[in-house]
Each structure stands twice: as C-alpha cells, then as structure tokens.
Amino acid sequence: MHPFTLLFLAALAAHLAVQVWLARRQIMFVEANSGAVPRGFEAAVSLAEHAKAAAYTVARQRFGMLEAVVDVLILLWLTLGGGIARIGAVAAALSDSPLLTGTLHVLAVFAALAILSLPFSVYRTFALEQHFGFNRTRPAVFVADQLKAWALGLLLGGAMVACVLWIMASAGSSWWLVGWAVWLAFTLLITWAWPRIFAPLFNKFSPLEDQALRQRIDALLERCDFHAKSIFVMDGSRRSSHGNAYFTGLGREKRIVFFDTLLSSLTPAQIESVLAHELAHFRLRHVPQRLVVGALMSLAGFALLGWLAQQLWFYAALGVPSGSSAAALVLFILVTPVFSWVVSPLLAAWSRRHEYQADAFAAEHSDAQSLAEALVKLYKDNASTLTPDPVYSAFHDSHPPPAARIERLTAAAAQ
Ligand SMILES: [Zn+2]
C-alpha cells in the first residue's frame, strides 16, 4: 500500500473519530443540563422550552453522526473503491474532446454525491425539522428547490469546471495562478449577482413596508455612517420557522434582508439591535477580512493542486490508476477536507471573536439590553441549546455560547 493511502486513511479515521467524540460530548453535556433552565434565562425560557432545545440538539447530533459515517463510506467508494475511475471511464466513452469528457467527469461525480445526499435532506426536512415543528416546506417546494439548485450547479459549476480544466490544459506550468485569478473573479461575480439574480429564484423579496421600523433603521444607518441600497423582507416562512437577518451584496449594492419570521417575533427595538450587530460586521471590516483570508486559502489550494496534479502517486494512492486534470480536480476537492479540518477550530475562534466585537458595536450604537432580549428570543424560537459542551463549542461554533454573550451584553447595558 502506498504511504499516502495510509496517510489518507489515518486522517479520515482521525476526522471521523473527532467528529463522533465531539458529538457524543455535546449530547451528554446537553442532556445532563436539560433538567434546569440556566441562570439568567429563567424569566424568558420555560423548562419545557429548554427541554425541547435539548431534544432538538441531541436529535441533530445523532443524525449528524450517521451522516458523517455515510460520508466516509461514500468517499471511500469514490476513491479507493474506484468510483471516480469508473465514472471517468464512462465519461471518456461519451466524447473525444478532453475538455468535454473532463467536465462531464467532474459533474457526474458531484451529481452522484448530490443524489446520495438526497435522502439525508429529505429526512432532515420532513422528519427531523417536522418533528420539532420547524418545517414549513411543502413537498412541491422541496422538489422545485432541488431541481433549481441542481440546474444552477450544472450551469455555474459546469462553466467553472470547464474554465479551470481549459486553463489547466493550456496555461502551462503556472496554470494554477491563472486558475486562481479566474476563480476569484468568478466568486466575486456570483457574490455580486446572488441577491439580484439567483436568490429571487428561491424566495420572494419585498421592500420593507413598515414605515416606523424603516425610519428607525434609517436613523441607525445614519448614526453608523452606513449606506445600504435597500431593505428587503424575505418570505423565509415558506420553508421554515427559523428566523434570521443578513446583509448581502458587495460595494454600493449592499442590501439588508430580514426573514419575515424574524420581523414577526421581535419588537422594533430588538430588530434595530440585531441589525446593528449585522452592520458591525461591515463597519469593523470583518467581511473584507474574511474575503481576503478566503482568497489566500484558495491561492494555497490552487498552488497545492498545481503540484499534486503532476504527482503520479497522488492518483494511484487514491484509487485512480490513470491521472487526468479532471481526476486531479475531483480528488483535490474531495480529499482536501480530510486534512484541512484541523484548522477549523482556528477559523471558529476567529469568528467568535468577530461576534463579540459585533455585539460590543451594537451595544454602543444601539441598545445592549434589546440585543440581549432579541438573542434570548431567537435562541428560544430556534431551539438552540443554551448549554453547549465547552469543547464542542470551542471546536465547531462560529458564535460564542449564549450565556457568555448575554453576560457581556448585560454588563454593557448596566454601564
Ligand atoms: Zn454576527
């Protein structure tokens, strides 16, 4: 067996073991703390609501463990089991053009992954979310969503894959630099086009009608010297009762989007404070920082792919007897996460730092007490656990534990 095969198997086993270990820790910690509402939340969260959040968290963790195991089996089948090689042989028989067969090869592998993950999506939506009363997706909407997502994946993914394969074949040994630049331009274009072209395929966006709320928001934007083109309400309630708010777009084209579910559950003062938090991510330059880090990581990725694509052992060790640009691309996309998960706790810690900073910004420019109330309301409505396992949370969570956020906001409100 090739040493890289052993390394791959060891990394895969380590990743699965860590995922299962963390999920089990989370389950045990949440269950152990499900009998009493944590201090500070007693006024807003009932014991029944707290117990529901625990049951929901445990159910999602159990399902996540099953999904992780199946993901490993699928990856093993695609690589060492010869799945990628077999799909490549079928694609090669369909055409004489290397660009066309290569693109078909990559798309067929991802189509297989999409089909294999479909039962999990169905179960998550119609069993898990349904059981806890969150699902509002009708089967017809679900089917339409899947078809639209696949069509977009085929169109955008197909264009990007064909483009990268063409660059690999024609731009010489430093193709990866050209490929990275094109990838970056493509990503920025999609980010810009998403709110105006693609998001409306899935949801209805209508301008915020509530004039009193609109004035409140305009005053906040003014105070923070922030310019957003428009404020929209999205019909999130069509699919789920989970609530959210976000900014989207780039440069002068920024939009604020509220889920209708959020607007119906929070007071105007709470909505303003949530918006102040989201706005902070732009004012404190978290968004461009993330873009730059993402761009640098993809540069490193392209450089590594440029090198790996030339190593015969890379293909042979991962179950693909004869190398090709398409096989290199597929293997790289599927196998990198088996190793790169080790940096995810760093990214999560960085994200939690940004969340604290955004909370502090909101406390300063809006109202700390309102934000604390809004967060508690959202934790309750979304059945988020108030008592995550500290190790699980440090590893996975992009947001700080509820108690820590509320404590800081309460301290800010008391000042
Ligand atoms: Zn945030």
XYZ file of C-alpha atoms in Angstrom, residues 269-270 273-277 358-360 362-363 366-376 405-406 409:
26
model
C -36.068 47.985 19.293
C -34.860 44.354 19.174
C -30.203 45.959 17.746
C -29.929 42.781 15.627
C -29.365 44.938 12.560
C -26.703 46.948 14.435
C -24.884 43.661 15.118
C -20.127 42.953 16.697
C -22.119 42.606 19.933
C -19.998 45.349 21.530
C -24.305 47.000 18.679
C -24.279 47.753 22.409
C -27.942 50.663 19.528
C -29.136 49.098 22.779
C -27.372 46.272 24.648
C -30.458 45.268 26.595
C -32.550 44.977 23.422
C -29.899 42.838 21.735
C -29.714 40.543 24.770
C -33.519 40.178 24.699
C -33.511 39.577 20.946
C -30.833 36.872 21.222
C -32.700 35.069 24.011
C -22.801 36.612 25.009
C -25.709 37.522 27.286
C -24.363 42.399 26.892
